[in-house]
Tab-separated table of C-alpha atoms in Angstrom:
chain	number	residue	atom	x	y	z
A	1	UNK	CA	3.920	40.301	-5.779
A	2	UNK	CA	6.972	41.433	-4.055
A	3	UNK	CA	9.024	38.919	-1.291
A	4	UNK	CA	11.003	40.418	1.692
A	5	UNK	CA	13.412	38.092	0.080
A	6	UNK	CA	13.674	36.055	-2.763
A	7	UNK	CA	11.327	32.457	-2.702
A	8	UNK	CA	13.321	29.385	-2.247
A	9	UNK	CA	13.755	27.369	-5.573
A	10	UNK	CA	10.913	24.777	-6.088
A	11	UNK	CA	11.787	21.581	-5.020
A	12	UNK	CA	11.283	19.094	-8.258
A	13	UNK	CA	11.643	15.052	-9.631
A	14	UNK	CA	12.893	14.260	-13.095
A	15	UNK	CA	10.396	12.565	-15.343
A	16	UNK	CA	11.404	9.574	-17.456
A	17	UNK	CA	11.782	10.283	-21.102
A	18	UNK	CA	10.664	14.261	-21.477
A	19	UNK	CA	12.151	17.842	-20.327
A	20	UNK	CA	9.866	18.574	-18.202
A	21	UNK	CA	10.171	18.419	-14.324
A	22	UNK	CA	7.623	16.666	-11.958
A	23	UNK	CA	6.871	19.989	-8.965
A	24	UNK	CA	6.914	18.443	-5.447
A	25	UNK	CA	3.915	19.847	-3.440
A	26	UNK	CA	4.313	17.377	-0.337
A	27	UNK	CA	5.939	14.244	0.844
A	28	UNK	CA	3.849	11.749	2.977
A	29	UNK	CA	5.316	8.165	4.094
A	30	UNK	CA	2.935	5.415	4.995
A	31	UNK	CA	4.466	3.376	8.347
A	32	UNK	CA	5.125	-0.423	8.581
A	33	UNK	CA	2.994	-1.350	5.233
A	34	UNK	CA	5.201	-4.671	4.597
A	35	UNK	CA	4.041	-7.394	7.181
A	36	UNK	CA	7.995	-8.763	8.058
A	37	UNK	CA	9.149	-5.082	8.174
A	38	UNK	CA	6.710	-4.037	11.041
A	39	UNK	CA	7.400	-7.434	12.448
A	40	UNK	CA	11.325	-6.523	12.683
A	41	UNK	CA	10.341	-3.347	14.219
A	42	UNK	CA	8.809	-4.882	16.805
A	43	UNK	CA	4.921	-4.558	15.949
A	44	UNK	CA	1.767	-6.235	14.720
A	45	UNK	CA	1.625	-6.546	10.823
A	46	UNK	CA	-2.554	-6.210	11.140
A	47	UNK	CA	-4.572	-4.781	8.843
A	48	UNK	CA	-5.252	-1.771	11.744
A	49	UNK	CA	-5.749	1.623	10.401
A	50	UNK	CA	-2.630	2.951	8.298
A	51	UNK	CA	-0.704	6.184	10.076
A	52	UNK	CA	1.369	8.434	8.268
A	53	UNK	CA	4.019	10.960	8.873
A	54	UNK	CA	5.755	13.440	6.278
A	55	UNK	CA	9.166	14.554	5.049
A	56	UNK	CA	9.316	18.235	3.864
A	57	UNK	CA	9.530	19.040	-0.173
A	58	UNK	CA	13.139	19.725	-0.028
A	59	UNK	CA	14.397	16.619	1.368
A	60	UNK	CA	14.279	15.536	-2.044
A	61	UNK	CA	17.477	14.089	-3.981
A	62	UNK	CA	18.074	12.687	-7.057
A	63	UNK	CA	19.384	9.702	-8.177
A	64	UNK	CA	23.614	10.359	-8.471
A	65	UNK	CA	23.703	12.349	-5.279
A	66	UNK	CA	26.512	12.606	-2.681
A	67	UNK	CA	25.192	13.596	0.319
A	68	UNK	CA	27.149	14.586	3.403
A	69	UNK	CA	26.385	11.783	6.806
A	70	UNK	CA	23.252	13.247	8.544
A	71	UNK	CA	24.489	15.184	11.606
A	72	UNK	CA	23.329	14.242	15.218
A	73	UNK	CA	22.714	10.532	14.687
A	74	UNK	CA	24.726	7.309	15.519
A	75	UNK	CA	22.395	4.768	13.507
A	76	UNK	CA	21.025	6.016	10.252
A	77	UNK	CA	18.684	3.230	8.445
A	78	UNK	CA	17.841	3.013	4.874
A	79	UNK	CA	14.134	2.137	3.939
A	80	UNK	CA	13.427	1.872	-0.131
A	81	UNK	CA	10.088	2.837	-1.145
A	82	UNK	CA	7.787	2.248	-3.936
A	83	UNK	CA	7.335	6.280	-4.347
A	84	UNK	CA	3.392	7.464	-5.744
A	85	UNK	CA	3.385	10.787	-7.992
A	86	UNK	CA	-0.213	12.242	-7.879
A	87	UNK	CA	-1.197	14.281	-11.095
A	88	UNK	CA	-4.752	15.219	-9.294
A	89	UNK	CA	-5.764	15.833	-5.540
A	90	UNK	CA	-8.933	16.458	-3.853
A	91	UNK	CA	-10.668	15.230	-0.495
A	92	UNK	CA	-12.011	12.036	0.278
A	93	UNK	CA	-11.203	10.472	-2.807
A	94	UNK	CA	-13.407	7.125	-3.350
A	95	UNK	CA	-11.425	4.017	-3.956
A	96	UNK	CA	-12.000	3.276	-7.547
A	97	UNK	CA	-11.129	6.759	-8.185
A	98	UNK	CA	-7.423	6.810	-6.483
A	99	UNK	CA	-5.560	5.401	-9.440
A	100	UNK	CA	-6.662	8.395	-11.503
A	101	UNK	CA	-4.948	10.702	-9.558
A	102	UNK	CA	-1.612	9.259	-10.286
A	103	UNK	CA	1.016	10.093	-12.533
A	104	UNK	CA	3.537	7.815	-11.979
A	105	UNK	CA	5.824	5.996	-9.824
A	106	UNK	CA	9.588	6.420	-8.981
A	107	UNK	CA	11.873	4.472	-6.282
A	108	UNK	CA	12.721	5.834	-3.144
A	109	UNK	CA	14.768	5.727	0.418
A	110	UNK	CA	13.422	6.842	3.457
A	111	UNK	CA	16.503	7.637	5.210
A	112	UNK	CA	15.933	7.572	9.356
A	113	UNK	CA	17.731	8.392	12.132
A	114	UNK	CA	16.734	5.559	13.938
A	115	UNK	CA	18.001	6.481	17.248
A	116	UNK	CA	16.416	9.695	17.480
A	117	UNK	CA	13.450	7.856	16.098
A	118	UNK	CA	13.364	5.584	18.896
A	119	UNK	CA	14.033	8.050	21.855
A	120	UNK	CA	11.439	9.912	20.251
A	121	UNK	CA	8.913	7.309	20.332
A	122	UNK	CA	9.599	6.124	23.963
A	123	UNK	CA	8.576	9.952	24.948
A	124	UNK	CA	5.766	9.748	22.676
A	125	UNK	CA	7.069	12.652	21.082
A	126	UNK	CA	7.284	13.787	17.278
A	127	UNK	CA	9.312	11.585	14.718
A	128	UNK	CA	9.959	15.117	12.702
A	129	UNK	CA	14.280	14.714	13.932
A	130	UNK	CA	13.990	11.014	12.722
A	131	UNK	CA	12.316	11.601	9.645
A	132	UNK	CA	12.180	14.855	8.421
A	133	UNK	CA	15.634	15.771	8.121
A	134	UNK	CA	17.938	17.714	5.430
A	135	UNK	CA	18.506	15.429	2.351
A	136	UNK	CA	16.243	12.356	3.812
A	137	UNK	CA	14.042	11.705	0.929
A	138	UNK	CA	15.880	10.278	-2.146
A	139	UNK	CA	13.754	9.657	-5.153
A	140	UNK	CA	14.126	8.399	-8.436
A	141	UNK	CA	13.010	10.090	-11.860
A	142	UNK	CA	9.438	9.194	-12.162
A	143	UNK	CA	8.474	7.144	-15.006
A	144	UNK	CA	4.599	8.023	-16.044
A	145	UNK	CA	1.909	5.094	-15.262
A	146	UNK	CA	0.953	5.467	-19.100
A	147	UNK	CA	4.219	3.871	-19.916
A	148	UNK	CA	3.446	1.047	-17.187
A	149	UNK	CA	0.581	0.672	-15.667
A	150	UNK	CA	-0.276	0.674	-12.362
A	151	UNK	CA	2.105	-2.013	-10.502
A	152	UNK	CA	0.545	-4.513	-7.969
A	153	UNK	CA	3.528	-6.770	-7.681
A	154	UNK	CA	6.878	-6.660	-8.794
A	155	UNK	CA	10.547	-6.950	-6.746
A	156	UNK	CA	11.992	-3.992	-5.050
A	157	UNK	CA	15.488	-4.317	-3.229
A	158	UNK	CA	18.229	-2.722	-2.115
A	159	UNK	CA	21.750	-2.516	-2.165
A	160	UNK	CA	24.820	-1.346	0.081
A	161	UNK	CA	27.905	-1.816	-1.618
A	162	UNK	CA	27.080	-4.218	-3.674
A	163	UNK	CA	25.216	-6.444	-0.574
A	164	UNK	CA	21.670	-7.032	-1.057
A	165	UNK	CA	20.481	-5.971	2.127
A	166	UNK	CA	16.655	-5.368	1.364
A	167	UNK	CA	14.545	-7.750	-0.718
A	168	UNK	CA	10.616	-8.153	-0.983
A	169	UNK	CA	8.186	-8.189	-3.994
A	170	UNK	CA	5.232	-4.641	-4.169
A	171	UNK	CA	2.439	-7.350	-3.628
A	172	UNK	CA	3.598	-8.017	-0.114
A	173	UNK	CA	1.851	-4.260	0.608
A	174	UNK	CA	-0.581	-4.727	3.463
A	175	UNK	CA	-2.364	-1.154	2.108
A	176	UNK	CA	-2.358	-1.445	-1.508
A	177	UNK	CA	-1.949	1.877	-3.536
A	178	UNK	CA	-5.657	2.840	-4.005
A	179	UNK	CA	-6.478	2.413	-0.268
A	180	UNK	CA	-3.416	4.553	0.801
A	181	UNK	CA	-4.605	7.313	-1.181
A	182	UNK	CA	-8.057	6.479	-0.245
A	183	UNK	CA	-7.074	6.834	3.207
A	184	UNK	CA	-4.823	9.515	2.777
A	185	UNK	CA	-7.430	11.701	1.761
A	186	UNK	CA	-9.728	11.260	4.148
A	187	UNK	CA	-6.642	12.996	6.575
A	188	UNK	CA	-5.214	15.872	4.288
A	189	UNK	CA	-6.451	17.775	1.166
A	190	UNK	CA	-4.272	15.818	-1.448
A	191	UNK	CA	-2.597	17.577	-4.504
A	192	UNK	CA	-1.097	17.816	-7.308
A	193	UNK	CA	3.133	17.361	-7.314
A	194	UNK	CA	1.974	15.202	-4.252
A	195	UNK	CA	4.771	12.400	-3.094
A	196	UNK	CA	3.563	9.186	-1.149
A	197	UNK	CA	6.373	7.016	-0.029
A	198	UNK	CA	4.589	3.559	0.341
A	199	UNK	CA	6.523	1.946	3.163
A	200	UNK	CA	9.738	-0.901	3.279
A	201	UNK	CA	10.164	-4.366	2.939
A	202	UNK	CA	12.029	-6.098	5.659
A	203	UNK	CA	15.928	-5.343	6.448
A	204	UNK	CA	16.223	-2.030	7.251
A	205	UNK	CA	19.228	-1.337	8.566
A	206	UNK	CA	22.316	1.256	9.115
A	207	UNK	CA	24.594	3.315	6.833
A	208	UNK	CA	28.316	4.755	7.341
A	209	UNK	CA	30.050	7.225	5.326
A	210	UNK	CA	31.498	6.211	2.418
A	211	UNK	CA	28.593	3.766	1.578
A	212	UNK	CA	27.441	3.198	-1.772
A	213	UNK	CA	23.236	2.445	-1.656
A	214	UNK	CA	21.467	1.153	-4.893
A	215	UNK	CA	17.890	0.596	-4.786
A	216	UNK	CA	15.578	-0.609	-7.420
A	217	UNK	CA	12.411	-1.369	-8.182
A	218	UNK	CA	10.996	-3.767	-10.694
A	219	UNK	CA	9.772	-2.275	-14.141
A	220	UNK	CA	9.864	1.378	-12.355
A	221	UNK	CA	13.312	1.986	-12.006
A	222	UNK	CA	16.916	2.467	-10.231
A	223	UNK	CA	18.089	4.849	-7.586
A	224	UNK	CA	21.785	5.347	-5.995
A	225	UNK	CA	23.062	7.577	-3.558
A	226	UNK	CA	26.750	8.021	-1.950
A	227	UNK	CA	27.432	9.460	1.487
A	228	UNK	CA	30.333	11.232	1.968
């Protein structure tokens, strides 16, 4: 097969303990999953239907990075994630079946430009400026669910310059991991190298250049990033 030009590099995720790199095939987020962190944002922490937006593959960065200050925005937020790895995809995937299809979990920031975000939503226009930007999906190196399970509870927080600005424990999840991939499927044809970015705890809130952000995740693992 011959290319007008050569194919972009595959974007990719370390795995815990081996060589071998985890392919990234897609990058959904879930939207306000923790109950205080949809109440901060100014909406109802119900058990309504789940909604979900996505982050292209090569937002991806690893844990180390420096990464130059988003252009274009005056108040970038961090959000850390519990981050799904799906081994296995398919369609309408049943509820007791979801947890099969993972491979792991990692930690992750959903970095948002939360004043394009906002302007965007008050024209009921797409989030893709807010959300889907260069760089805007840090993640973690996976570590396989045969080394730990599948986690239902455990704390996840995060750090900005040594301040604990985000704090909440996984079991705090309105959608718990089988449903979101339950649900998830019934929307998109899932995959494998799939990412699902699980949604934030409360206290969100903005980065400057120069900050250092640590985020970490009970019994799954640590990620940092530096902006420039």
């Amino acid at each position: 097969m011959n290319f007008i030009f050569p194919p972009h590099a595959p974007s990719f995720v370390e795995v815990e303990g081996v060589s071998e790199y985890f392919p990234v095939h897609r990058i959904y987020c879930v939207g306000r999953n923790y109950a205080e962190h949809a109440l901060e944002m100014g909406a109802d922490p119900d058990r309504e239907e789940p909604f979900f937006f996505c982050k292209p593959a090569d937002a991806v960065v690893h844990h180390g990075s420096f990464l130059d200050f988003p252009s274009v925005t005056q108040n970038l937020h961090h959000e850390i994630e519990l981050v799904v790895a799906l081994q296995k995809g398919g369609k309408d995937i049943g509820f007791e079946e979801a947890l099969d299809c993972v491979f792991g979990y990692a930690v992750g920031i959903d970095l948002t430009r939360r004043d394009l975000q906002g302007a965007a939503k008050k024209m009921g226009r797409p989030w893709d400026s807010g959300k889907a930007f260069d760089e805007s999906a840090p993640c973690s190196a996976i570590r396989p669910a045969t080394a730990i399970s599948h986690p239902q509870k455990g704390t996840i927080s995060l750090d900005v310059n040594g301040e604990t600005r985000q704090y909440g424990d996984l079991e705090q999840m309105i959608w718990k991991i089988p449903e979101v991939i339950m649900k998830l499927s019934q929307l998109f044809q899932l995959a494998p190298g799939d990412l699902i970015y699980t949604g934030t705890p409360a206290g969100v809130g903005p980065l400057q250049s120069g900050d250092l952000v640590h985020g970490r995740i009970e019994a799954i693992g640590e990620l940092g990033i530096t902006f420039r």
